[in-house]
mmCIF file of C-alpha atoms in Angstrom:
data_model
loop_
_atom_site.group_PDB
_atom_site.id
_atom_site.type_symbol
_atom_site.label_atom_id
_atom_site.label_comp_id
_atom_site.label_asym_id
_atom_site.label_seq_id
_atom_site.Cartn_x
_atom_site.Cartn_y
_atom_site.Cartn_z
ATOM 1 C CA UNK A 1180 -22.451 63.310 2.386
ATOM 2 C CA UNK A 1181 -20.748 63.817 -0.934
ATOM 3 C CA UNK A 1182 -17.161 62.781 -1.606
ATOM 4 C CA UNK A 1183 -14.692 65.689 -1.672
ATOM 5 C CA UNK A 1184 -13.243 66.338 -5.150
ATOM 6 C CA UNK A 1185 -10.107 64.341 -5.897
ATOM 7 C CA UNK A 1186 -10.589 61.939 -3.000
ATOM 8 C CA UNK A 1187 -10.875 58.223 -3.673
ATOM 9 C CA UNK A 1188 -10.668 55.537 -1.041
ATOM 10 C CA UNK A 1189 -9.797 51.856 -1.318
ATOM 11 C CA UNK A 1190 -12.894 49.673 -1.002
ATOM 12 C CA UNK A 1191 -11.448 48.270 2.237
ATOM 13 C CA UNK A 1192 -11.420 51.667 3.943
ATOM 14 C CA UNK A 1193 -13.985 51.982 6.699
ATOM 15 C CA UNK A 1194 -13.595 55.714 7.278
ATOM 16 C CA UNK A 1195 -15.419 58.198 5.077
ATOM 17 C CA UNK A 1196 -13.756 60.362 2.456
ATOM 18 C CA UNK A 1197 -14.674 63.399 4.523
ATOM 19 C CA UNK A 1198 -12.868 61.928 7.529
ATOM 20 C CA UNK A 1199 -9.749 61.327 5.418
ATOM 21 C CA UNK A 1200 -9.749 64.936 4.228
ATOM 22 C CA UNK A 1201 -10.245 66.221 7.762
ATOM 23 C CA UNK A 1202 -7.381 64.069 9.076
ATOM 24 C CA UNK A 1203 -5.035 65.261 6.331
ATOM 25 C CA UNK A 1204 -5.935 68.879 7.030
ATOM 26 C CA UNK A 1205 -5.338 68.438 10.769
ATOM 27 C CA UNK A 1206 -1.881 66.953 10.214
ATOM 28 C CA UNK A 1207 -0.930 69.456 7.511
ATOM 29 C CA UNK A 1208 -1.942 72.365 9.716
ATOM 30 C CA UNK A 1209 0.164 70.963 12.562
ATOM 31 C CA UNK A 1210 3.168 70.729 10.257
ATOM 32 C CA UNK A 1211 2.669 74.206 8.819
ATOM 33 C CA UNK A 1212 2.184 75.900 12.187
ATOM 34 C CA UNK A 1213 4.712 73.815 14.170
ATOM 35 C CA UNK A 1214 1.918 73.082 16.622
ATOM 36 C CA UNK A 1215 1.290 69.411 17.477
ATOM 37 C CA UNK A 1216 -2.300 68.312 17.041
ATOM 38 C CA UNK A 1217 -4.602 65.767 18.597
ATOM 39 C CA UNK A 1218 -4.542 62.230 17.175
ATOM 40 C CA UNK A 1219 -6.508 61.566 14.018
ATOM 41 C CA UNK A 1220 -7.867 58.202 15.123
ATOM 42 C CA UNK A 1221 -11.091 59.926 16.152
ATOM 43 C CA UNK A 1222 -11.572 60.533 12.428
ATOM 44 C CA UNK A 1223 -10.130 57.411 10.750
ATOM 45 C CA UNK A 1224 -9.844 54.832 13.524
ATOM 46 C CA UNK A 1225 -6.810 53.199 15.079
ATOM 47 C CA UNK A 1226 -6.344 50.293 12.680
ATOM 48 C CA UNK A 1227 -8.011 51.218 9.379
ATOM 49 C CA UNK A 1228 -4.864 50.854 7.274
ATOM 50 C CA UNK A 1229 -6.593 51.717 3.999
ATOM 51 C CA UNK A 1230 -7.948 54.990 5.364
ATOM 52 C CA UNK A 1231 -4.642 55.848 7.049
ATOM 53 C CA UNK A 1232 -2.700 55.381 3.834
ATOM 54 C CA UNK A 1233 -5.321 57.422 2.001
ATOM 55 C CA UNK A 1234 -4.577 60.287 4.415
ATOM 56 C CA UNK A 1235 -0.856 59.836 3.803
ATOM 57 C CA UNK A 1236 -1.345 59.838 0.031
ATOM 58 C CA UNK A 1237 -3.316 63.079 0.226
ATOM 59 C CA UNK A 1238 -0.574 64.753 2.277
ATOM 60 C CA UNK A 1239 2.106 63.448 -0.104
ATOM 61 C CA UNK A 1240 0.185 64.713 -3.136
ATOM 62 C CA UNK A 1241 -0.098 68.157 -1.566
ATOM 63 C CA UNK A 1242 3.649 68.224 -0.868
ATOM 64 C CA UNK A 1243 4.457 67.244 -4.443
ATOM 65 C CA UNK A 1244 2.081 69.886 -5.746
ATOM 66 C CA UNK A 1245 3.967 72.418 -3.617
ATOM 67 C CA UNK A 1246 7.268 71.465 -5.265
ATOM 68 C CA UNK A 1247 8.719 68.636 -3.156
ATOM 69 C CA UNK A 1248 10.328 65.664 -4.896
ATOM 70 C CA UNK A 1249 10.100 62.043 -3.759
ATOM 71 C CA UNK A 1250 13.554 60.499 -3.228
ATOM 72 C CA UNK A 1251 12.582 57.249 -1.555
ATOM 73 C CA UNK A 1252 10.646 55.506 1.184
ATOM 74 C CA UNK A 1253 11.042 54.677 4.831
ATOM 75 C CA UNK A 1254 9.948 51.505 6.522
ATOM 76 C CA UNK A 1255 8.801 51.910 10.078
ATOM 77 C CA UNK A 1256 7.903 49.686 12.986
ATOM 78 C CA UNK A 1257 10.184 46.823 11.948
ATOM 79 C CA UNK A 1258 11.955 46.451 15.279
ATOM 80 C CA UNK A 1259 10.130 44.670 18.116
ATOM 81 C CA UNK A 1260 11.648 47.243 20.471
ATOM 82 C CA UNK A 1261 10.160 50.148 18.501
ATOM 83 C CA UNK A 1262 6.842 48.355 18.083
ATOM 84 C CA UNK A 1263 6.725 47.979 21.842
ATOM 85 C CA UNK A 1264 7.637 51.646 22.338
ATOM 86 C CA UNK A 1265 4.772 52.766 20.115
ATOM 87 C CA UNK A 1266 2.257 50.045 20.909
ATOM 88 C CA UNK A 1267 1.868 48.658 17.388
ATOM 89 C CA UNK A 1268 2.477 45.227 15.904
ATOM 90 C CA UNK A 1269 3.096 45.590 12.154
ATOM 91 C CA UNK A 1270 5.378 47.536 9.796
ATOM 92 C CA UNK A 1271 4.373 50.662 7.960
ATOM 93 C CA UNK A 1272 5.904 52.934 5.361
ATOM 94 C CA UNK A 1273 6.218 56.610 4.540
ATOM 95 C CA UNK A 1274 7.615 58.762 1.771
ATOM 96 C CA UNK A 1275 11.009 60.491 1.792
ATOM 97 C CA UNK A 1276 11.239 63.931 0.185
ATOM 98 C CA UNK A 1277 14.302 65.755 -1.045
ATOM 99 C CA UNK A 1278 14.122 68.356 1.729
ATOM 100 C CA UNK A 1279 14.273 65.644 4.406
ATOM 101 C CA UNK A 1280 17.862 64.690 3.608
ATOM 102 C CA UNK A 1281 20.514 66.308 5.788
ATOM 103 C CA UNK A 1282 24.283 66.169 5.362
ATOM 104 C CA UNK A 1283 26.577 64.816 8.068
ATOM 105 C CA UNK A 1284 28.674 67.973 7.954
ATOM 106 C CA UNK A 1285 25.751 70.356 8.408
ATOM 107 C CA UNK A 1286 23.918 71.265 11.624
ATOM 108 C CA UNK A 1287 20.288 70.314 12.059
ATOM 109 C CA UNK A 1288 18.359 73.079 13.849
ATOM 110 C CA UNK A 1289 15.970 71.628 16.384
ATOM 111 C CA UNK A 1290 13.565 74.344 15.290
ATOM 112 C CA UNK A 1291 12.912 72.260 12.149
ATOM 113 C CA UNK A 1292 11.342 69.556 14.277
ATOM 114 C CA UNK A 1293 8.519 69.190 16.781
ATOM 115 C CA UNK A 1294 9.224 66.116 18.919
ATOM 116 C CA UNK A 1295 12.267 64.428 17.396
ATOM 117 C CA UNK A 1296 13.579 60.995 18.135
ATOM 118 C CA UNK A 1297 16.442 59.276 16.353
ATOM 119 C CA UNK A 1298 17.075 55.695 15.320
ATOM 120 C CA UNK A 1299 19.921 53.921 13.527
ATOM 121 C CA UNK A 1300 19.165 52.026 10.342
ATOM 122 C CA UNK A 1301 20.605 50.441 7.240
ATOM 123 C CA UNK A 1302 19.649 52.334 4.091
ATOM 124 C CA UNK A 1303 19.560 50.737 0.661
ATOM 125 C CA UNK A 1304 19.965 52.711 -2.547
ATOM 126 C CA UNK A 1305 18.417 51.015 -5.575
ATOM 127 C CA UNK A 1306 19.815 50.814 -9.072
ATOM 128 C CA UNK A 1307 16.918 48.845 -10.534
ATOM 129 C CA UNK A 1308 13.173 49.362 -10.510
ATOM 130 C CA UNK A 1309 11.110 46.904 -8.497
ATOM 131 C CA UNK A 1310 8.060 47.104 -10.724
ATOM 132 C CA UNK A 1311 7.731 43.699 -12.394
ATOM 133 C CA UNK A 1312 8.684 40.155 -11.556
ATOM 134 C CA UNK A 1313 8.261 37.941 -8.499
ATOM 135 C CA UNK A 1314 10.036 40.321 -6.086
ATOM 136 C CA UNK A 1315 11.768 37.288 -4.575
ATOM 137 C CA UNK A 1316 15.009 37.333 -2.613
ATOM 138 C CA UNK A 1317 17.200 37.165 -5.701
ATOM 139 C CA UNK A 1318 15.419 40.075 -7.402
ATOM 140 C CA UNK A 1319 15.510 42.195 -4.253
ATOM 141 C CA UNK A 1320 19.247 41.645 -3.753
ATOM 142 C CA UNK A 1321 19.990 42.350 -7.401
ATOM 143 C CA UNK A 1322 18.103 45.652 -7.228
ATOM 144 C CA UNK A 1323 20.320 47.066 -4.453
ATOM 145 C CA UNK A 1324 23.141 49.307 -5.636
ATOM 146 C CA UNK A 1325 24.662 49.674 -2.173
ATOM 147 C CA UNK A 1326 23.939 49.809 1.548
ATOM 148 C CA UNK A 1327 24.891 52.688 3.829
ATOM 149 C CA UNK A 1328 24.573 53.521 7.521
ATOM 150 C CA UNK A 1329 21.726 55.921 8.234
ATOM 151 C CA UNK A 1330 20.126 57.922 10.999
ATOM 152 C CA UNK A 1331 16.424 58.548 10.726
ATOM 153 C CA UNK A 1332 15.141 61.489 12.729
ATOM 154 C CA UNK A 1333 11.531 60.564 13.273
ATOM 155 C CA UNK A 1334 8.988 63.148 14.327
ATOM 156 C CA UNK A 1335 5.299 63.316 15.046
ATOM 157 C CA UNK A 1336 2.802 66.017 14.291
ATOM 158 C CA UNK A 1337 0.633 64.446 16.995
ATOM 159 C CA UNK A 1338 1.052 65.833 20.498
ATOM 160 C CA UNK A 1339 2.997 63.697 22.941
ATOM 161 C CA UNK A 1340 3.553 60.900 20.399
ATOM 162 C CA UNK A 1341 0.084 59.703 21.387
ATOM 163 C CA UNK A 1342 -0.189 57.465 18.353
ATOM 164 C CA UNK A 1343 -1.746 54.254 17.161
ATOM 165 C CA UNK A 1344 -0.966 52.478 13.898
ATOM 166 C CA UNK A 1345 -3.542 54.589 12.071
ATOM 167 C CA UNK A 1346 -2.130 57.831 13.446
ATOM 168 C CA UNK A 1347 1.472 57.144 12.458
ATOM 169 C CA UNK A 1348 0.625 55.860 8.971
ATOM 170 C CA UNK A 1349 -1.533 58.920 8.283
ATOM 171 C CA UNK A 1350 1.328 61.125 9.504
ATOM 172 C CA UNK A 1351 3.613 59.805 6.738
ATOM 173 C CA UNK A 1352 5.032 57.172 9.034
ATOM 174 C CA UNK A 1353 6.034 59.793 11.614
ATOM 175 C CA UNK A 1354 8.759 60.907 9.239
ATOM 176 C CA UNK A 1355 11.108 63.799 9.871
ATOM 177 C CA UNK A 1356 14.627 63.919 8.437
ATOM 178 C CA UNK A 1357 17.407 61.490 7.569
ATOM 179 C CA UNK A 1358 21.195 61.402 7.284
ATOM 180 C CA UNK A 1359 23.271 58.933 5.266
ATOM 181 C CA UNK A 1360 26.833 57.920 6.105
ATOM 182 C CA UNK A 1361 29.737 58.176 3.692
ATOM 183 C CA UNK A 1362 30.739 54.498 3.419
ATOM 184 C CA UNK A 1363 28.943 52.497 0.743
ATOM 185 C CA UNK A 1364 28.974 48.702 0.603
ATOM 186 C CA UNK A 1365 27.576 46.326 -1.980
ATOM 187 C CA UNK A 1366 25.754 43.261 -0.781
ATOM 188 C CA UNK A 1367 28.694 41.175 -1.997
ATOM 189 C CA UNK A 1368 30.796 42.690 0.785
ATOM 190 C CA UNK A 1369 28.202 43.327 3.496
ATOM 191 C CA UNK A 1370 25.604 41.099 5.150
ATOM 192 C CA UNK A 1371 22.824 43.284 6.601
ATOM 193 C CA UNK A 1372 21.394 40.640 8.915
ATOM 194 C CA UNK A 1373 24.750 40.188 10.665
ATOM 195 C CA UNK A 1374 25.255 43.893 11.382
ATOM 196 C CA UNK A 1375 25.737 45.085 14.958
ATOM 197 C CA UNK A 1376 24.663 48.634 15.835
ATOM 198 C CA UNK A 1377 25.517 50.992 18.659
ATOM 199 C CA UNK A 1378 24.140 54.520 18.848
ATOM 200 C CA UNK A 1379 25.316 57.273 21.197
ATOM 201 C CA UNK A 1380 24.209 60.786 22.044
ATOM 202 C CA UNK A 1381 27.386 62.602 22.968
ATOM 203 C CA UNK A 1382 29.359 60.146 25.067
ATOM 204 C CA UNK A 1383 26.315 58.228 26.257
ATOM 205 C CA UNK A 1384 25.280 54.969 24.604
ATOM 206 C CA UNK A 1385 21.512 55.083 24.077
ATOM 207 C CA UNK A 1386 20.688 52.172 21.779
ATOM 208 C CA UNK A 1387 22.081 48.878 20.566
ATOM 209 C CA UNK A 1388 20.712 46.360 18.122
ATOM 210 C CA UNK A 1389 21.318 44.044 15.215
ATOM 211 C CA UNK A 1390 20.295 43.550 11.624
ATOM 212 C CA UNK A 1391 18.160 40.648 12.763
ATOM 213 C CA UNK A 1392 16.021 43.079 14.801
ATOM 214 C CA UNK A 1393 14.684 44.549 11.544
ATOM 215 C CA UNK A 1394 11.949 42.076 10.556
ATOM 216 C CA UNK A 1395 14.552 39.335 10.962
ATOM 217 C CA UNK A 1396 16.645 40.769 8.106
ATOM 218 C CA UNK A 1397 16.720 44.297 6.619
ATOM 219 C CA UNK A 1398 16.474 42.746 3.147
ATOM 220 C CA UNK A 1399 13.239 41.079 4.242
ATOM 221 C CA UNK A 1400 11.966 44.525 5.210
ATOM 222 C CA UNK A 1401 12.950 45.816 1.769
ATOM 223 C CA UNK A 1402 11.101 42.929 0.124
ATOM 224 C CA UNK A 1403 8.008 43.669 2.225
ATOM 225 C CA UNK A 1404 8.114 47.294 1.110
ATOM 226 C CA UNK A 1405 8.665 46.391 -2.539
ATOM 227 C CA UNK A 1406 5.580 44.189 -2.572
ATOM 228 C CA UNK A 1407 3.464 46.606 -0.555
ATOM 229 C CA UNK A 1408 4.471 49.636 -2.626
ATOM 230 C CA UNK A 1409 3.638 47.795 -5.834
ATOM 231 C CA UNK A 1410 0.239 46.834 -4.435
ATOM 232 C CA UNK A 1411 -0.360 50.540 -3.782
ATOM 233 C CA UNK A 1412 0.511 51.324 -7.403
ATOM 234 C CA UNK A 1413 3.656 53.238 -6.423
ATOM 235 C CA UNK A 1414 6.502 50.731 -6.897
ATOM 236 C CA UNK A 1415 10.072 51.340 -5.808
ATOM 237 C CA UNK A 1416 12.308 52.840 -8.487
ATOM 238 C CA UNK A 1417 15.988 52.964 -9.336
ATOM 239 C CA UNK A 1418 17.814 55.739 -7.523
ATOM 240 C CA UNK A 1419 15.509 55.765 -4.526
ATOM 241 C CA UNK A 1420 16.774 55.669 -0.946
ATOM 242 C CA UNK A 1421 15.081 53.085 1.246
ATOM 243 C CA UNK A 1422 15.398 53.378 5.018
ATOM 244 C CA UNK A 1423 14.855 49.766 6.006
ATOM 245 C CA UNK A 1424 13.870 50.241 9.647
ATOM 246 C CA UNK A 1425 15.340 50.636 13.107
ATOM 247 C CA UNK A 1426 17.968 48.215 14.378
ATOM 248 C CA UNK A 1427 17.200 49.117 17.986
ATOM 249 C CA UNK A 1428 15.170 51.434 20.212
ATOM 250 C CA UNK A 1429 14.681 55.102 19.398
ATOM 251 C CA UNK A 1430 16.232 57.852 21.498
ATOM 252 C CA UNK A 1431 14.626 61.213 22.278
ATOM 253 C CA UNK A 1432 16.457 64.322 21.060
ATOM 254 C CA UNK A 1433 15.536 67.322 23.197
ATOM 255 C CA UNK A 1434 18.789 69.301 23.404
ATOM 256 C CA UNK A 1435 21.652 70.257 21.124
ATOM 257 C CA UNK A 1436 24.268 67.571 20.637
ATOM 258 C CA UNK A 1437 25.723 64.983 18.301
ATOM 259 C CA UNK A 1438 24.266 61.556 17.614
ATOM 260 C CA UNK A 1439 26.536 58.855 16.225
ATOM 261 C CA UNK A 1440 25.688 55.365 15.093
ATOM 262 C CA UNK A 1441 28.274 52.696 14.345
ATOM 263 C CA UNK A 1442 27.156 49.734 12.258
ATOM 264 C CA UNK A 1443 29.609 46.898 11.689
ATOM 265 C CA UNK A 1444 30.522 46.652 8.038
ATOM 266 C CA UNK A 1445 29.105 50.091 7.225
ATOM 267 C CA UNK A 1446 31.124 52.423 9.432
ATOM 268 C CA UNK A 1447 29.484 55.353 11.169
ATOM 269 C CA UNK A 1448 26.976 58.122 10.570
ATOM 270 C CA UNK A 1449 26.501 61.279 12.618
ATOM 271 C CA UNK A 1450 23.925 64.030 13.025
ATOM 272 C CA UNK A 1451 24.558 67.256 14.920
ATOM 273 C CA UNK A 1452 21.551 69.061 16.402
ATOM 274 C CA UNK A 1453 21.690 72.755 17.309
ATOM 275 C CA UNK A 1454 19.404 75.171 19.117
ATOM 276 C CA UNK A 1455 19.836 77.803 16.386
#
């Protein structure tokens, strides 16, 4: 079969270009129609990372062509608890768009989402590009403008969260929305690895965790992303928001209510979901 126009695959991809296009179309249709779809692993496999990221890149390119702007990246599957929940064993990443960011003061209609879950994270905002250099610990730390508490509302276009690594990567890392807290801390005054997190839905505690649960250190997760993004030819840039990964297990959001996460050293962040 011929390669669809505009589709190029890394030489390590095992899936065909046609399969990548079909997977992207399946996920995009699910998003556009608010109708979860079947997994895409029947098309691209469960662990073909190159093909899965090729699907993600195609979806991202379509979103940019439709007017969306990239504002950062998200790292997923950094917490052993989340890896166990989803049955995967390595990190992944997705792209954050401008229309994914929600304000603490504003309601988040559940109608915007399909199958939302929420997790508490440390977000880093960069003030330097991570394009050149060794991307060692010193360079990574120096590139961070500040850290802030964050809630990531993850979502899946795949019915029942029936996902493998390939499915979630193709689906832009199962991205949904995100909320940033108001308190900003430089790394001179805040140690991410020492952070303690507690997340509640209403008055019920639903998740606890630590900075060490995020690949051993959220800054290590950031370094992993910086290197991986550069390898993909899309390095991290100044001004971008980086969601470094969950500090504890995700919680399902299926009714209206308020989610609050408290992270020592960073204060709190809240998200209010409504049925409107």
